[in-house]
CSV table of N, CA and C in Angstrom, one decimal:
chain,number,residue,atom,x,y,z
A,1,MET,N,126.0,129.3,89.4
A,1,MET,CA,126.5,128.1,89.0
A,1,MET,C,125.2,127.3,88.4
A,2,LYS,N,125.4,126.4,87.4
A,2,LYS,CA,124.1,125.8,87.1
A,2,LYS,C,124.0,124.6,87.8
A,3,LYS,N,122.7,124.2,88.0
A,3,LYS,CA,122.3,123.0,88.7
A,3,LYS,C,122.5,121.8,87.8
A,4,VAL,N,123.3,120.8,88.3
A,4,VAL,CA,123.7,119.7,87.7
A,4,VAL,C,123.2,118.3,88.3
A,5,ILE,N,122.5,117.6,87.7
A,5,ILE,CA,122.1,116.3,88.3
A,5,ILE,C,122.7,115.2,87.5
A,6,VAL,N,123.3,114.1,88.2
A,6,VAL,CA,123.7,113.1,87.5
A,6,VAL,C,123.0,111.8,88.0
A,7,TYR,N,122.4,111.1,87.1
A,7,TYR,CA,121.8,109.7,87.2
A,7,TYR,C,122.7,108.6,87.0
A,8,SER,N,123.1,108.0,87.9
A,8,SER,CA,124.1,106.8,87.8
A,8,SER,C,123.8,105.5,88.5
A,9,THR,N,124.6,104.5,88.3
A,9,THR,CA,124.7,103.2,89.0
A,9,THR,C,126.1,103.1,89.8
A,10,SER,N,126.1,102.4,90.7
A,10,SER,CA,127.5,102.2,91.4
A,10,SER,C,128.4,101.4,90.4
A,11,THR,N,127.9,100.5,89.5
A,11,THR,CA,128.7,99.8,88.7
A,11,THR,C,129.2,100.0,87.3
A,12,CYS,N,128.6,101.5,87.0
A,12,CYS,CA,128.8,102.0,85.7
A,12,CYS,C,130.2,102.7,85.5
A,13,PRO,N,130.9,102.2,84.7
A,13,PRO,CA,132.5,103.0,84.7
A,13,PRO,C,132.3,104.4,84.0
A,14,TYR,N,131.2,104.6,83.0
A,14,TYR,CA,131.1,105.8,82.5
A,14,TYR,C,130.5,106.8,83.3
A,15,CYS,N,129.6,106.4,84.3
A,15,CYS,CA,129.1,107.2,85.4
A,15,CYS,C,130.2,107.7,86.3
A,16,ARG,N,131.1,106.9,86.6
A,16,ARG,CA,132.3,107.2,87.3
A,16,ARG,C,133.0,108.3,86.7
A,17,MET,N,133.4,108.2,85.3
A,17,MET,CA,134.0,109.0,84.5
A,17,MET,C,133.4,110.3,84.5
A,18,VAL,N,132.0,110.5,84.3
A,18,VAL,CA,131.2,111.6,84.4
A,18,VAL,C,131.5,112.4,85.7
A,19,LYS,N,131.3,111.6,86.8
A,19,LYS,CA,131.4,112.3,88.2
A,19,LYS,C,132.9,112.8,88.5
A,20,ASP,N,133.9,112.1,88.0
A,20,ASP,CA,135.3,112.5,88.1
A,20,ASP,C,135.6,113.7,87.3
A,21,PHE,N,135.0,113.7,86.0
A,21,PHE,CA,135.3,115.1,85.4
A,21,PHE,C,134.5,116.1,85.8
A,22,LEU,N,133.5,116.1,86.5
A,22,LEU,CA,132.7,117.2,86.9
A,22,LEU,C,133.6,117.6,88.3
A,23,THR,N,133.9,116.7,89.1
A,23,THR,CA,134.8,117.0,90.3
A,23,THR,C,136.0,117.8,89.9
A,24,GLY,N,136.7,117.2,88.9
A,24,GLY,CA,137.9,117.6,88.5
A,24,GLY,C,137.9,119.2,87.9
A,25,ASN,N,136.8,119.5,87.5
A,25,ASN,CA,136.4,121.0,87.0
A,25,ASN,C,135.7,121.8,88.0
A,26,ASN,N,135.6,121.3,89.2
A,26,ASN,CA,135.0,121.9,90.4
A,26,ASN,C,133.6,122.3,90.1
A,27,ILE,N,132.8,121.2,89.5
A,27,ILE,CA,131.4,121.5,89.2
A,27,ILE,C,130.8,120.7,90.4
A,28,GLU,N,129.8,121.4,90.9
A,28,GLU,CA,129.0,120.8,92.1
A,28,GLU,C,127.8,120.0,91.3
A,29,PHE,N,127.4,118.8,91.9
A,29,PHE,CA,126.3,118.2,91.2
A,29,PHE,C,125.6,117.4,92.3
A,30,ILE,N,124.5,116.9,92.1
A,30,ILE,CA,123.7,115.9,92.7
A,30,ILE,C,123.8,114.7,92.1
A,31,ASN,N,124.1,113.5,92.9
A,31,ASN,CA,124.1,112.3,92.2
A,31,ASN,C,123.1,111.4,92.6
A,32,TYR,N,122.3,110.9,91.7
A,32,TYR,CA,121.2,109.8,92.1
A,32,TYR,C,121.7,108.6,91.6
A,33,ASP,N,121.8,107.4,92.6
A,33,ASP,CA,122.0,106.2,92.2
A,33,ASP,C,120.6,105.5,91.8
A,34,VAL,N,120.4,105.3,90.5
A,34,VAL,CA,119.0,104.9,90.0
A,34,VAL,C,119.1,103.2,90.2
A,35,GLY,N,120.2,102.7,90.6
A,35,GLY,CA,120.2,101.2,90.7
A,35,GLY,C,119.6,100.9,92.1
A,36,GLU,N,119.5,102.0,93.0
A,36,GLU,CA,119.0,101.9,94.5
A,36,GLU,C,117.7,102.6,94.6
A,37,ASP,N,117.5,103.8,93.7
A,37,ASP,CA,116.3,104.6,94.0
A,37,ASP,C,115.4,104.5,92.8
A,38,ARG,N,114.4,103.6,92.9
A,38,ARG,CA,113.3,103.3,92.0
A,38,ARG,C,112.7,104.7,91.4
A,39,GLU,N,112.4,105.6,92.5
A,39,GLU,CA,111.7,106.9,92.1
A,39,GLU,C,112.6,107.6,91.2
A,40,LYS,N,113.9,107.7,91.6
A,40,LYS,CA,114.8,108.6,90.7
A,40,LYS,C,115.0,107.9,89.3
A,41,LEU,N,114.9,106.5,89.2
A,41,LEU,CA,115.0,106.0,88.0
A,41,LEU,C,113.9,106.2,87.0
A,42,GLU,N,112.7,106.3,87.6
A,42,GLU,CA,111.5,106.6,86.9
A,42,GLU,C,111.5,108.1,86.5
A,43,GLU,N,112.0,109.0,87.4
A,43,GLU,CA,112.4,110.3,86.9
A,43,GLU,C,113.3,110.5,85.8
A,44,MET,N,114.4,109.8,85.9
A,44,MET,CA,115.3,109.8,84.8
A,44,MET,C,114.8,109.3,83.5
A,45,ILE,N,114.0,108.2,83.5
A,45,ILE,CA,113.4,107.7,82.2
A,45,ILE,C,112.5,108.7,81.7
A,46,LYS,N,111.7,109.5,82.5
A,46,LYS,CA,110.7,110.5,82.2
A,46,LYS,C,111.4,111.6,81.4
A,47,LYS,N,112.5,112.0,82.0
A,47,LYS,CA,113.3,113.0,81.5
A,47,LYS,C,114.0,112.7,80.1
A,48,SER,N,114.6,111.6,80.1
A,48,SER,CA,115.6,111.3,79.0
A,48,SER,C,114.9,110.3,78.0
A,49,LYS,N,114.0,109.6,78.4
A,49,LYS,CA,113.5,108.5,77.5
A,49,LYS,C,114.4,107.6,77.3
A,50,GLN,N,115.3,107.3,78.3
A,50,GLN,CA,116.3,106.4,78.1
A,50,GLN,C,116.5,105.4,79.4
A,51,MET,N,117.0,104.4,79.3
A,51,MET,CA,117.2,103.4,80.4
A,51,MET,C,118.7,103.3,80.9
A,52,GLY,N,119.5,103.6,79.9
A,52,GLY,CA,120.9,103.6,80.1
A,52,GLY,C,121.5,104.8,81.0
A,53,VAL,N,122.6,104.5,81.6
A,53,VAL,CA,123.2,105.6,82.5
A,53,VAL,C,124.6,105.8,81.8
A,54,PRO,N,125.3,106.9,82.2
A,54,PRO,CA,124.7,108.1,82.9
A,54,PRO,C,123.7,108.9,82.1
A,55,VAL,N,123.0,109.6,82.9
A,55,VAL,CA,122.1,110.6,82.3
A,55,VAL,C,122.4,111.8,83.1
A,56,ILE,N,122.9,113.0,82.4
A,56,ILE,CA,123.1,114.2,83.1
A,56,ILE,C,122.1,115.2,82.8
A,57,ASP,N,121.6,116.0,83.7
A,57,ASP,CA,120.7,117.0,83.5
A,57,ASP,C,121.2,118.4,84.1
A,58,ILE,N,121.5,119.2,83.1
A,58,ILE,CA,122.0,120.5,83.4
A,58,ILE,C,121.1,121.5,83.1
A,59,GLU,N,120.4,122.0,84.2
A,59,GLU,CA,119.5,123.0,83.8
A,59,GLU,C,118.4,122.6,82.8
A,60,GLY,N,118.0,121.3,82.9
A,60,GLY,CA,117.0,120.9,82.0
A,60,GLY,C,117.5,120.4,80.6
A,61,LYS,N,118.7,120.6,80.5
A,61,LYS,CA,119.3,120.1,79.1
A,61,LYS,C,119.8,118.7,79.4
A,62,ILE,N,119.2,117.7,78.8
A,62,ILE,CA,119.6,116.3,79.0
A,62,ILE,C,120.8,115.8,78.1
A,63,ILE,N,121.9,115.3,78.7
A,63,ILE,CA,122.8,114.5,78.0
A,63,ILE,C,123.0,113.2,78.6
A,64,VAL,N,122.8,112.3,77.5
A,64,VAL,CA,122.9,110.8,77.8
A,64,VAL,C,124.3,110.3,77.4
A,65,GLY,N,125.0,109.6,78.4
A,65,GLY,CA,126.3,109.1,78.2
A,65,GLY,C,127.3,110.1,78.7
A,66,PHE,N,128.4,109.7,78.5
A,66,PHE,CA,129.7,110.5,79.0
A,66,PHE,C,130.1,111.2,77.6
A,67,ASN,N,129.4,112.3,77.3
A,67,ASN,CA,129.8,113.1,76.2
A,67,ASN,C,130.5,114.4,76.7
A,68,LYS,N,131.7,114.3,76.8
A,68,LYS,CA,132.6,115.4,77.4
A,68,LYS,C,132.4,116.7,76.7
A,69,GLU,N,132.4,116.7,75.4
A,69,GLU,CA,132.1,118.0,74.6
A,69,GLU,C,130.8,118.6,75.0
A,70,ALA,N,129.9,117.9,74.8
A,70,ALA,CA,128.4,118.3,75.1
A,70,ALA,C,128.4,118.9,76.7
A,71,ILE,N,129.0,118.2,77.7
A,71,ILE,CA,129.1,118.7,79.0
A,71,ILE,C,129.9,120.0,79.1
A,72,LYS,N,131.0,119.9,78.6
A,72,LYS,CA,131.9,121.3,78.4
A,72,LYS,C,131.1,122.5,77.8
A,73,GLN,N,130.5,122.1,76.9
A,73,GLN,CA,129.7,123.2,76.2
A,73,GLN,C,128.6,123.8,77.0
A,74,GLU,N,127.9,122.9,77.5
A,74,GLU,CA,126.8,123.3,78.3
A,74,GLU,C,127.1,124.0,79.7
A,75,LEU,N,128.2,123.6,80.3
A,75,LEU,CA,128.8,124.3,81.4
A,75,LEU,C,129.9,125.4,81.2
A,76,GLU,N,130.1,125.6,79.9
A,76,GLU,CA,131.1,126.6,79.6
A,76,GLU,C,132.4,126.3,80.2
A,77,ILE,N,133.0,125.0,80.0
A,77,ILE,CA,134.2,124.8,80.5
A,77,ILE,C,135.1,124.8,79.3
A,78,LYS,N,136.2,125.5,79.4
A,78,LYS,CA,137.2,125.7,78.3
A,78,LYS,C,138.0,124.3,78.2
């Protein structure tokens, strides 16, 4: 299984959609709340060059926003 990291905030509806989508497809992931964790916020910005959430890191492939098709393709979900 690929390593999946989600950078999110507690108030972001698209972050919730990403996490619900991953959970619904039995994909394990690590969630970092960048609204609470400054170090992870800086890590996210360094990886994605973005300030907005969600940012999904799938084995080093960065997806910004809830792009369901890109996530499905990267995780080989039918």
